[in-house]
PDB file of C-alpha atoms and ligand atoms in Angstrom:
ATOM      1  CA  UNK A   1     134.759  97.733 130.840  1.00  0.00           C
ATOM      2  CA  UNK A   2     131.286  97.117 129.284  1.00  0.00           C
ATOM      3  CA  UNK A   3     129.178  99.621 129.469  1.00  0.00           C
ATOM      4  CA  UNK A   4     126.299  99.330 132.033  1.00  0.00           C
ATOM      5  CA  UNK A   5     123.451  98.115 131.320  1.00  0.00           C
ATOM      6  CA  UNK A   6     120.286 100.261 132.972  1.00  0.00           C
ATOM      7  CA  UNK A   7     118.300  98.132 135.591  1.00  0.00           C
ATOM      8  CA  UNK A   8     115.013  99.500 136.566  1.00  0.00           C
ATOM      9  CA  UNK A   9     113.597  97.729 139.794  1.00  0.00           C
ATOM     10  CA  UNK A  10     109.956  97.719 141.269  1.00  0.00           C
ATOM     11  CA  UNK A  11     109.515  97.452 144.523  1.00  0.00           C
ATOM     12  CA  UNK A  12     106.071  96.828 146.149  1.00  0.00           C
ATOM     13  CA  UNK A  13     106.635  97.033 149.303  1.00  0.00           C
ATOM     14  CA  UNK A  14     103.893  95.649 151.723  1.00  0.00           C
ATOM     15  CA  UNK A  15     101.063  95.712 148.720  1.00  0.00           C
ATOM     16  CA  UNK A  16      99.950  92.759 146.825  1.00  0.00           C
ATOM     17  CA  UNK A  17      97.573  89.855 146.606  1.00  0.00           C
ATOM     18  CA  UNK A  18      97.796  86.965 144.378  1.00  0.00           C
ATOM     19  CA  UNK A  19      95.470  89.018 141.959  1.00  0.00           C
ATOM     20  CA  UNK A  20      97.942  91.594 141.541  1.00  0.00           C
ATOM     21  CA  UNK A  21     100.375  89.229 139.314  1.00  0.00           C
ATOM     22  CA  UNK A  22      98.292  90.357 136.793  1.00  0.00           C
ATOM     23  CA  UNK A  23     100.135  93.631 136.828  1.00  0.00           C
ATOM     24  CA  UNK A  24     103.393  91.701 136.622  1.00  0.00           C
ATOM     25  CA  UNK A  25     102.261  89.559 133.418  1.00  0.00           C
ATOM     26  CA  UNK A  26     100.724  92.969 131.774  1.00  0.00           C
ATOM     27  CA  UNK A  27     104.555  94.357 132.342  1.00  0.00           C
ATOM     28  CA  UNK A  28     105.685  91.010 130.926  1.00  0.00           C
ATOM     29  CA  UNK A  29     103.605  91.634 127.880  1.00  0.00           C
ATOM     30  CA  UNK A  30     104.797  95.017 127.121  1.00  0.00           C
ATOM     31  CA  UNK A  31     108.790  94.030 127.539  1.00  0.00           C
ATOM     32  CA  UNK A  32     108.172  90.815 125.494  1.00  0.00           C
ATOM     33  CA  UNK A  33     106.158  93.349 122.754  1.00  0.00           C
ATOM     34  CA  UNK A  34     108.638  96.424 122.911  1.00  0.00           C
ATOM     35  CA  UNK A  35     112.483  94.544 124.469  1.00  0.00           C
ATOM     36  CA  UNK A  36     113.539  97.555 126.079  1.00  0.00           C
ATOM     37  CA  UNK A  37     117.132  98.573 126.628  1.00  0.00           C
ATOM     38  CA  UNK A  38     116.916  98.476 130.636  1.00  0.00           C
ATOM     39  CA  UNK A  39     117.048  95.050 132.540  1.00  0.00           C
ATOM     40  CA  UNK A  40     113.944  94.259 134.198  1.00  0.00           C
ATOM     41  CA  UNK A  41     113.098  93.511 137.739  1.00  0.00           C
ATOM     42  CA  UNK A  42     109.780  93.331 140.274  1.00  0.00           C
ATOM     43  CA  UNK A  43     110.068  92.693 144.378  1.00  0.00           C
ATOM     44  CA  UNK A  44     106.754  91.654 145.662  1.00  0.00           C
ATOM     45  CA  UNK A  45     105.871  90.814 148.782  1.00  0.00           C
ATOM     46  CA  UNK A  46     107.617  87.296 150.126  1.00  0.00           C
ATOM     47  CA  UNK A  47     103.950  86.315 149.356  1.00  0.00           C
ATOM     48  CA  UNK A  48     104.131  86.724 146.032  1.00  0.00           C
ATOM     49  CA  UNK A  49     107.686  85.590 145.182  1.00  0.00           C
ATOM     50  CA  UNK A  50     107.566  82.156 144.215  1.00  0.00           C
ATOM     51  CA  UNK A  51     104.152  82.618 141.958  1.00  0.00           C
ATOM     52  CA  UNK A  52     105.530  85.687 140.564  1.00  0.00           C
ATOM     53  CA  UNK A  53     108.803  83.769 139.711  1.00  0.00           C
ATOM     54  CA  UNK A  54     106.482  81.235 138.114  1.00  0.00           C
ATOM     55  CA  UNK A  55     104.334  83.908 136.422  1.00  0.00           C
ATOM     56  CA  UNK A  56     107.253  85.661 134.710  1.00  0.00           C
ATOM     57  CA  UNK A  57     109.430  82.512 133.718  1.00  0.00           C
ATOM     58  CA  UNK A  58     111.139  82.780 130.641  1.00  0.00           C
ATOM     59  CA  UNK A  59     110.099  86.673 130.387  1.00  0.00           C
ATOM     60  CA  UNK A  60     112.500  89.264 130.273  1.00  0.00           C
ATOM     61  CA  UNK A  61     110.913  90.595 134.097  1.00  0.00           C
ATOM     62  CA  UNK A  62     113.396  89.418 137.393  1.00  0.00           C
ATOM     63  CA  UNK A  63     111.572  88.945 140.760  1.00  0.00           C
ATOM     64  CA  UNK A  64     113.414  89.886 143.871  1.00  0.00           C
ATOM     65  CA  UNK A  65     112.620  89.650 147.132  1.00  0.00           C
ATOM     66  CA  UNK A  66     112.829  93.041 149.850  1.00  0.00           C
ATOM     67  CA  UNK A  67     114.942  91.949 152.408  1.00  0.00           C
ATOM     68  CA  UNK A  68     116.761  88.642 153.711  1.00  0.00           C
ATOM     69  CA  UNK A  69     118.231  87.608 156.752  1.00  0.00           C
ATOM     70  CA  UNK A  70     122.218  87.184 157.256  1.00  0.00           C
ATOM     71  CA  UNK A  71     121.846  83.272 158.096  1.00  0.00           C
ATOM     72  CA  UNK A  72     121.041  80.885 155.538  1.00  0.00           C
ATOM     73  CA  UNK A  73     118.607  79.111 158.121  1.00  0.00           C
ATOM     74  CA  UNK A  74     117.874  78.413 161.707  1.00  0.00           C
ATOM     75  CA  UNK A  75     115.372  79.777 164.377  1.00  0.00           C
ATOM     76  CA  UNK A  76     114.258  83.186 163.094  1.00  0.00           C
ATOM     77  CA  UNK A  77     110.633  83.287 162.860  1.00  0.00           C
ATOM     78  CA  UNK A  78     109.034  85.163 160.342  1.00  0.00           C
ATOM     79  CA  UNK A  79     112.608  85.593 158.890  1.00  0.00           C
ATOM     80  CA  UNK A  80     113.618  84.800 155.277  1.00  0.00           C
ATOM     81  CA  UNK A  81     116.679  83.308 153.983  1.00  0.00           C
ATOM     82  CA  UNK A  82     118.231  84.738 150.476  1.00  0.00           C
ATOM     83  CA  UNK A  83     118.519  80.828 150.162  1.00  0.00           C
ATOM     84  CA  UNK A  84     114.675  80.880 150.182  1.00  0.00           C
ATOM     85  CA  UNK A  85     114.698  83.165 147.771  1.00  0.00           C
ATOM     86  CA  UNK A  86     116.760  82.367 145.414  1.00  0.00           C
ATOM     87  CA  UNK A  87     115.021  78.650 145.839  1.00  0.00           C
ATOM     88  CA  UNK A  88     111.372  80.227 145.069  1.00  0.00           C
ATOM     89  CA  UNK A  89     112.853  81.963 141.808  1.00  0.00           C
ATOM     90  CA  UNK A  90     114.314  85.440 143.231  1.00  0.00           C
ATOM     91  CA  UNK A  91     117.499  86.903 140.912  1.00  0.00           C
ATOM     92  CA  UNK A  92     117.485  89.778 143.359  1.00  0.00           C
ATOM     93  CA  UNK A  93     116.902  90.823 146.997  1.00  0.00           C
ATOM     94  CA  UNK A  94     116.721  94.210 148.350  1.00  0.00           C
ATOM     95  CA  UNK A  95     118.941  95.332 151.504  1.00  0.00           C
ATOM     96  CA  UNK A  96     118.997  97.932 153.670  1.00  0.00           C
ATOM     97  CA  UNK A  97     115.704 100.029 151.972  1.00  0.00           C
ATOM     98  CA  UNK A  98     115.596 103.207 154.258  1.00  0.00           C
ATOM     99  CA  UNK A  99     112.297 101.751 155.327  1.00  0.00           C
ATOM    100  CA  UNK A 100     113.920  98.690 157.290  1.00  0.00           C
ATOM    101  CA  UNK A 101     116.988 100.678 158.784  1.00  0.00           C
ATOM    102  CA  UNK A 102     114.372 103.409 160.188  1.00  0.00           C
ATOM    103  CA  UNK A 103     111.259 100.569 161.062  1.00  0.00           C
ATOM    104  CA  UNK A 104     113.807  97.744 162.165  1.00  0.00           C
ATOM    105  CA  UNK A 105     116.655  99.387 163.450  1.00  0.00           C
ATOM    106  CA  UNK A 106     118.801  97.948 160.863  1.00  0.00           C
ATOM    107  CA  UNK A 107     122.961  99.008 161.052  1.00  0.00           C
ATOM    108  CA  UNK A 108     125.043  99.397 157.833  1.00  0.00           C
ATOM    109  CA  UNK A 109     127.027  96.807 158.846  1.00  0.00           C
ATOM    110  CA  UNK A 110     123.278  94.627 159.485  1.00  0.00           C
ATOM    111  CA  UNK A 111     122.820  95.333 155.611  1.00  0.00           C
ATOM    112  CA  UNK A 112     126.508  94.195 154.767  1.00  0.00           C
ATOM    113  CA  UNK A 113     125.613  90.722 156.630  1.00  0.00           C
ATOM    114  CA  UNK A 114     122.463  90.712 154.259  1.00  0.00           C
ATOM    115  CA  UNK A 115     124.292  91.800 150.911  1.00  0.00           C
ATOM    116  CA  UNK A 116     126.990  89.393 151.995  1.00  0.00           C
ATOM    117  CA  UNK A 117     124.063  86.437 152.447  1.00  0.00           C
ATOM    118  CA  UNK A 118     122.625  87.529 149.153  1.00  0.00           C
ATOM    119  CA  UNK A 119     125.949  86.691 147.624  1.00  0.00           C
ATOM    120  CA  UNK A 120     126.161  83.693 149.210  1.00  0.00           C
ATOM    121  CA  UNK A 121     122.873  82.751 147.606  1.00  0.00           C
ATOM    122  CA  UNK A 122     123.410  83.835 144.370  1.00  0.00           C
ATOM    123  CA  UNK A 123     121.397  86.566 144.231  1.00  0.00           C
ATOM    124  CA  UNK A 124     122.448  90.219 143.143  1.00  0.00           C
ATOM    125  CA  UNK A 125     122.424  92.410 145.874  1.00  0.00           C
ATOM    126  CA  UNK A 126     120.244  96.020 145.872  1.00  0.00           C
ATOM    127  CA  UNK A 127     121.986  97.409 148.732  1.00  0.00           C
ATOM    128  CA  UNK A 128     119.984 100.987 149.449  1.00  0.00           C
ATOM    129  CA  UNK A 129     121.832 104.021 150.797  1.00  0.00           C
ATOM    130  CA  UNK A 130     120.054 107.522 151.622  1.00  0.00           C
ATOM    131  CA  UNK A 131     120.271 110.952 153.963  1.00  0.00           C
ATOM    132  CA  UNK A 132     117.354 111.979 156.255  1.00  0.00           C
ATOM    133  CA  UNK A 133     116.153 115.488 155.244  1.00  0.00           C
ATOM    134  CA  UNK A 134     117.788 116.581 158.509  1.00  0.00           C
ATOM    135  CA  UNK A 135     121.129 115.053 157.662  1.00  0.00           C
ATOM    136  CA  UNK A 136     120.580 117.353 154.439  1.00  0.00           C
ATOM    137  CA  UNK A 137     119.502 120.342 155.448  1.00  0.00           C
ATOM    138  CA  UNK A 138     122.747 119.689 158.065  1.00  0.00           C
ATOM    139  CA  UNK A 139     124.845 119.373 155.017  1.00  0.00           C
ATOM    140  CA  UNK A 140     125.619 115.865 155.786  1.00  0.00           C
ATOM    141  CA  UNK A 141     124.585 114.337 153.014  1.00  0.00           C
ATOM    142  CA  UNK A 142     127.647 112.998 151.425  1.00  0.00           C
ATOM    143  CA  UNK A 143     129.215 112.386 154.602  1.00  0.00           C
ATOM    144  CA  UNK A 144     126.160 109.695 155.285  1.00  0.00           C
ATOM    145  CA  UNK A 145     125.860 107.891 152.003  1.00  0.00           C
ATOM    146  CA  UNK A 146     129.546 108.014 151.800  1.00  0.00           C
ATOM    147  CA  UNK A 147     129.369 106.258 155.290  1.00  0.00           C
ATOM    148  CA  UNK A 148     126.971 103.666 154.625  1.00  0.00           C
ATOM    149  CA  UNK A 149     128.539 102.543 151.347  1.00  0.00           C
ATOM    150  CA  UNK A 150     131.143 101.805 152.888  1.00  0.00           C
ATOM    151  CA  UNK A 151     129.785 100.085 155.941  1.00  0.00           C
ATOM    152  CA  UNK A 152     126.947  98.218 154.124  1.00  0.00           C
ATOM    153  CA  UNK A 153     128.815  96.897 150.884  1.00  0.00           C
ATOM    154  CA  UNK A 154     130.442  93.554 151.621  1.00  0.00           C
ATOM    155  CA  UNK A 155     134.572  93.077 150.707  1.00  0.00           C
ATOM    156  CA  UNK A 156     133.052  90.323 148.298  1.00  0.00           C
ATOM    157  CA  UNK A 157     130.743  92.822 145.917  1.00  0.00           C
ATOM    158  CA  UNK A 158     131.273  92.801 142.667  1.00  0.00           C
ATOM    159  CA  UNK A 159     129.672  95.085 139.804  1.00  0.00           C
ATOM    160  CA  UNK A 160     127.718  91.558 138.761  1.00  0.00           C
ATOM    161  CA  UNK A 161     126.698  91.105 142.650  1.00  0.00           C
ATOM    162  CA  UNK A 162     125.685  93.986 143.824  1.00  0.00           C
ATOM    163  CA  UNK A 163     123.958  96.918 142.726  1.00  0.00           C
ATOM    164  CA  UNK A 164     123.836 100.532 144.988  1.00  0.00           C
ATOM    165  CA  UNK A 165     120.849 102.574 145.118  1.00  0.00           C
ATOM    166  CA  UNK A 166     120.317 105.949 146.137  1.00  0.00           C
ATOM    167  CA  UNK A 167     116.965 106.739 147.637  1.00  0.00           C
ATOM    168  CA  UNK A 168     117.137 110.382 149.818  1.00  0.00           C
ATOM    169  CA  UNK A 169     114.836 108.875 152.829  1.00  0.00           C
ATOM    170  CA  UNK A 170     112.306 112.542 152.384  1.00  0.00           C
ATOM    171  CA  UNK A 171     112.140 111.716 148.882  1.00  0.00           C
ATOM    172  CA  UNK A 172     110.738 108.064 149.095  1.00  0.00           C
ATOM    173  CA  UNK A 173     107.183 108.132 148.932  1.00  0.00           C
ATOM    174  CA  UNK A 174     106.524 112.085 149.122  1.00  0.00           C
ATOM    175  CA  UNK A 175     106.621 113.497 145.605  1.00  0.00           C
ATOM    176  CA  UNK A 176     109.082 115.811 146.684  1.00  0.00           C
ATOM    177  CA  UNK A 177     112.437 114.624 144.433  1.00  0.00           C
ATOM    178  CA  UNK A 178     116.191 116.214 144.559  1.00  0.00           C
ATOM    179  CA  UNK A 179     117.304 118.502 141.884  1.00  0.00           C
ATOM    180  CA  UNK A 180     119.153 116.821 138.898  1.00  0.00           C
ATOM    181  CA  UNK A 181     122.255 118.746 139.902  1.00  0.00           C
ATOM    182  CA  UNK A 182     121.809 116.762 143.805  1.00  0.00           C
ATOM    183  CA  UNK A 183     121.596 113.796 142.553  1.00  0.00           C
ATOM    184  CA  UNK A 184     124.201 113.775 139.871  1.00  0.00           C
ATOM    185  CA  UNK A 185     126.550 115.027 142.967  1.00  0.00           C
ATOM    186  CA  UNK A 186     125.714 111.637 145.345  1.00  0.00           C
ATOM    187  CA  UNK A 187     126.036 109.505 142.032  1.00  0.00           C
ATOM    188  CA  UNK A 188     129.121 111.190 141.593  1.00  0.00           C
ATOM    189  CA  UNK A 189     130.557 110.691 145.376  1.00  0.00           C
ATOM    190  CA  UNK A 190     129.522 107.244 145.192  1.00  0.00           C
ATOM    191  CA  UNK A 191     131.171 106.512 142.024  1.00  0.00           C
ATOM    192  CA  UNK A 192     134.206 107.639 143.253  1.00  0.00           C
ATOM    193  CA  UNK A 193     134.194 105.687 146.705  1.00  0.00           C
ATOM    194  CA  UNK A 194     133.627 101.909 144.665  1.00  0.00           C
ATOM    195  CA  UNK A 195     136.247 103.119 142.331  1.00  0.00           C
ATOM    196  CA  UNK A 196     138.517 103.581 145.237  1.00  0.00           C
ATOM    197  CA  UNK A 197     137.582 100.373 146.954  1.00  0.00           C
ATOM    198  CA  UNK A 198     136.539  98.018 143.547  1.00  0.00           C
ATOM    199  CA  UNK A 199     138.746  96.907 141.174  1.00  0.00           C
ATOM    200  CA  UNK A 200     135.058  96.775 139.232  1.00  0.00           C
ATOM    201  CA  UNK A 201     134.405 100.191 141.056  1.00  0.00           C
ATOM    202  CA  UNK A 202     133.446 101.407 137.342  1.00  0.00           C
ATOM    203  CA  UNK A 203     130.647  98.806 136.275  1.00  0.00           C
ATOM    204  CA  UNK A 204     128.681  98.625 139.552  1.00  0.00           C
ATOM    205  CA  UNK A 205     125.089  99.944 138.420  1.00  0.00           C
ATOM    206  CA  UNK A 206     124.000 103.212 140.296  1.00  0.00           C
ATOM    207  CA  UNK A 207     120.060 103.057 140.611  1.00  0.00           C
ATOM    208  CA  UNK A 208     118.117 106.673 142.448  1.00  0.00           C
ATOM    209  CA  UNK A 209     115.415 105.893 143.727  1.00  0.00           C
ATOM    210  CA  UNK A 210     112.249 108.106 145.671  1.00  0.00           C
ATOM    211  CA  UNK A 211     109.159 109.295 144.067  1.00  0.00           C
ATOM    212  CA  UNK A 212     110.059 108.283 140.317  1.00  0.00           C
ATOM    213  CA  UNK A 213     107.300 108.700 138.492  1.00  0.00           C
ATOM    214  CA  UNK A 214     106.557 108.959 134.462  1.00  0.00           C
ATOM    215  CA  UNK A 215     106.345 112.554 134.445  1.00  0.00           C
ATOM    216  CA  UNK A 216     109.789 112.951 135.995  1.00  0.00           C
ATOM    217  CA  UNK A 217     111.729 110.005 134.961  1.00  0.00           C
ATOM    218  CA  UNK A 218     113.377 110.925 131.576  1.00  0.00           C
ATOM    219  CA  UNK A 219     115.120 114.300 133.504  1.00  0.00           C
ATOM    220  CA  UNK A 220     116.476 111.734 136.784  1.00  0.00           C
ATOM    221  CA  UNK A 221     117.459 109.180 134.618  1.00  0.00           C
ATOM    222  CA  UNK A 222     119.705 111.464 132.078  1.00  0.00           C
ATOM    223  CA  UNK A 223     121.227 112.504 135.203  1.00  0.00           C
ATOM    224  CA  UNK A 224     125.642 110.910 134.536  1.00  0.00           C
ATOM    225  CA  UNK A 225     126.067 107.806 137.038  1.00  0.00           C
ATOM    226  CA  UNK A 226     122.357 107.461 136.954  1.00  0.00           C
ATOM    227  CA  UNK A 227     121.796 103.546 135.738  1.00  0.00           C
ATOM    228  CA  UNK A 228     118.188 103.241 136.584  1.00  0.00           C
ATOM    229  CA  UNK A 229     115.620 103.481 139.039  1.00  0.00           C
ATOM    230  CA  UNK A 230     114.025 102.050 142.242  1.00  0.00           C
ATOM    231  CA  UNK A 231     110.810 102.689 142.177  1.00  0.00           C
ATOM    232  CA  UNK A 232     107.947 101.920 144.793  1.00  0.00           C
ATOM    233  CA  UNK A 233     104.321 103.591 144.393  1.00  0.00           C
ATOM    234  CA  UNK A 234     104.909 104.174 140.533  1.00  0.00           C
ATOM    235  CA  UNK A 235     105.581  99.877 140.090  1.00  0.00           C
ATOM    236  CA  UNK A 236     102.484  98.744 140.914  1.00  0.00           C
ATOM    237  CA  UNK A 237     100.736  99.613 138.542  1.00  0.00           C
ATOM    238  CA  UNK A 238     102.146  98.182 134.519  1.00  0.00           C
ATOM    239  CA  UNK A 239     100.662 101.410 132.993  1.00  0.00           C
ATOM    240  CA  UNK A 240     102.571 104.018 135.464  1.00  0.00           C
ATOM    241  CA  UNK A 241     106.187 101.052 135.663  1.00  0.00           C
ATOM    242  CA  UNK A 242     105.956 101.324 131.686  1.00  0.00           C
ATOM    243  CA  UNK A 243     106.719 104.808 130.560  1.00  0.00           C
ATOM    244  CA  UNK A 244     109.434 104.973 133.489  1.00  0.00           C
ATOM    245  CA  UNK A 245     111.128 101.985 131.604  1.00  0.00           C
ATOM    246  CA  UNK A 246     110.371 103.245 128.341  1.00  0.00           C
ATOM    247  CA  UNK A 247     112.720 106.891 130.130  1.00  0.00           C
ATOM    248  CA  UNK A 248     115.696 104.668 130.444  1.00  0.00           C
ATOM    249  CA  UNK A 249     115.563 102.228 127.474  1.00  0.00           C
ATOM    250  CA  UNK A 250     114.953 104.678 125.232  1.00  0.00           C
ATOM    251  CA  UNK A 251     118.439 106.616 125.884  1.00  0.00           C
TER     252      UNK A 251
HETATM  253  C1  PEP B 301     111.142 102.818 147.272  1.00  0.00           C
HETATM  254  O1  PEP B 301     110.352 102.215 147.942  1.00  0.00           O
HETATM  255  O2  PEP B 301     112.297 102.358 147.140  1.00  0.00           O
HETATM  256  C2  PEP B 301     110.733 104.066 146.617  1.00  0.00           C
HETATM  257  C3  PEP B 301     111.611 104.737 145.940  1.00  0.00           C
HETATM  258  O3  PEP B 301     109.409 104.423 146.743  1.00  0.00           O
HETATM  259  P1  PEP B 301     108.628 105.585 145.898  1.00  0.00           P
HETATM  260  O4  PEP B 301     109.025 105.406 144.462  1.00  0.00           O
HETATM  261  O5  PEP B 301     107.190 105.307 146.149  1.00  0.00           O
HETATM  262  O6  PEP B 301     109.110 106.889 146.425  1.00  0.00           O
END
């Protein structure tokens, strides 16, 4: 098996006008001047996809989208298709961010349909996975990400279609991050579950995700089964997204 090549994702979330490509060219720049280690990727807004896609062509930067539906078209307004996606230039699509099971009610097995339709596509899945403080301080924690993996990856994922990241849901956007030793012990868990179920179980990349930021990315991303990162509030900006690359390509 070849080794695993880190993959350290942006997402912006619901932020970004067209102006704001200018962060994704700057980020361009700096990959083009310095070819980091770590593959590349940024999910705007569905805005943004299509002149992003355009913006970064031939660059060593991805664009994915956040989310997709399960169908690959029909009547779902203000839906998105991972057809559409992959059509306006998308490599990747986020599924199942912690943000759209808690704000759209969305099931693991919601998230499978979507990682499945992302396959269908063409596109690499980012299927997200993640405990409520509650469920931790409950000591549930591997008992829930255990649970969604296996409820949200599709039969059909591969370690070239899919990619699993761990975001703890109190960690995303707070500050507040696991210890190295808590997140080594998910990684760990969820290693062993796509081993069990994969006959790729071994090269499926393992992103955390939740309040990465430059001063704390070298110590998260040494952590074993770490691959890379997910990062939302620390991607929008090429001068912050930088040294967090820079943590992982550098290793
Ligand atoms: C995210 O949105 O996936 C995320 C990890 O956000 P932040 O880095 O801002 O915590």
């Amino acid at each position: 098996m070849a080794a695993r090549r880190p993959l350290i994702v942006g997402n912006w979330k619901m932020n970004g006008l067209a102006a704001s490509l200018a962060e994704a060219t700057a980020l361009a720049d700096r990959a083009r001047a310095q070819a980091p280690a770590a593959e590349l990727g940024l999910c705007p807004p569905a805005t943004l996809v299509a002149a992003m896609a355009a913006a970064l062509k031939g660059t060593a930067v991805g664009v994915g989208g956040q989310d997709c539906h399960a169908k690959a078209a029909g009547a779902h307004t203000g839906d998105i298709a991972a057809e559409m996606l992959k059509d306006a230039g998308a490599t990747y699509v986020i599924t199942g961010h912690s943000e759209r099971r808690a704000d759209h009610g969305e099931s693991s097995e919601t998230v499978r349909a979507k990682a499945a339709a992302a396959h269908r596509a063409g596109l690499v899945a980012i299927v997200c996975v993640g405990e409520t403080l509650a469920e931790r301080d409950a000591g549930e924690t591997l008992k829930i990400v255990t649970a969604q993996i296996r409820g949200s990856l599709p039969d059909g994922a591969t370690a070239a279609n899919t990619v699993v990241a761990y975001e703890p849901v109190w960690a995303i956007g707070t500050g507040r991050t696991p210890t190295t030793a808590q997140v080594a012990e998910v990684h760990a868990e969820i290693r062993r579950d796509l081993l069990a179920r994969f006959d790729d179980g071994a090269g499926f990349r393992i992103l955390y995700g939740g309040s990465v930021k430059p001063d704390n990315a070298a110590e998260l991303m040494a952590v074993p089964d770490v691959d890379g990162a997910l990062v939302g509030g620390a991607s929008l900006k090429a001068a912050d997204f930088w040294p967090i690359v820079q943590a992982k390509g550098l290793q």
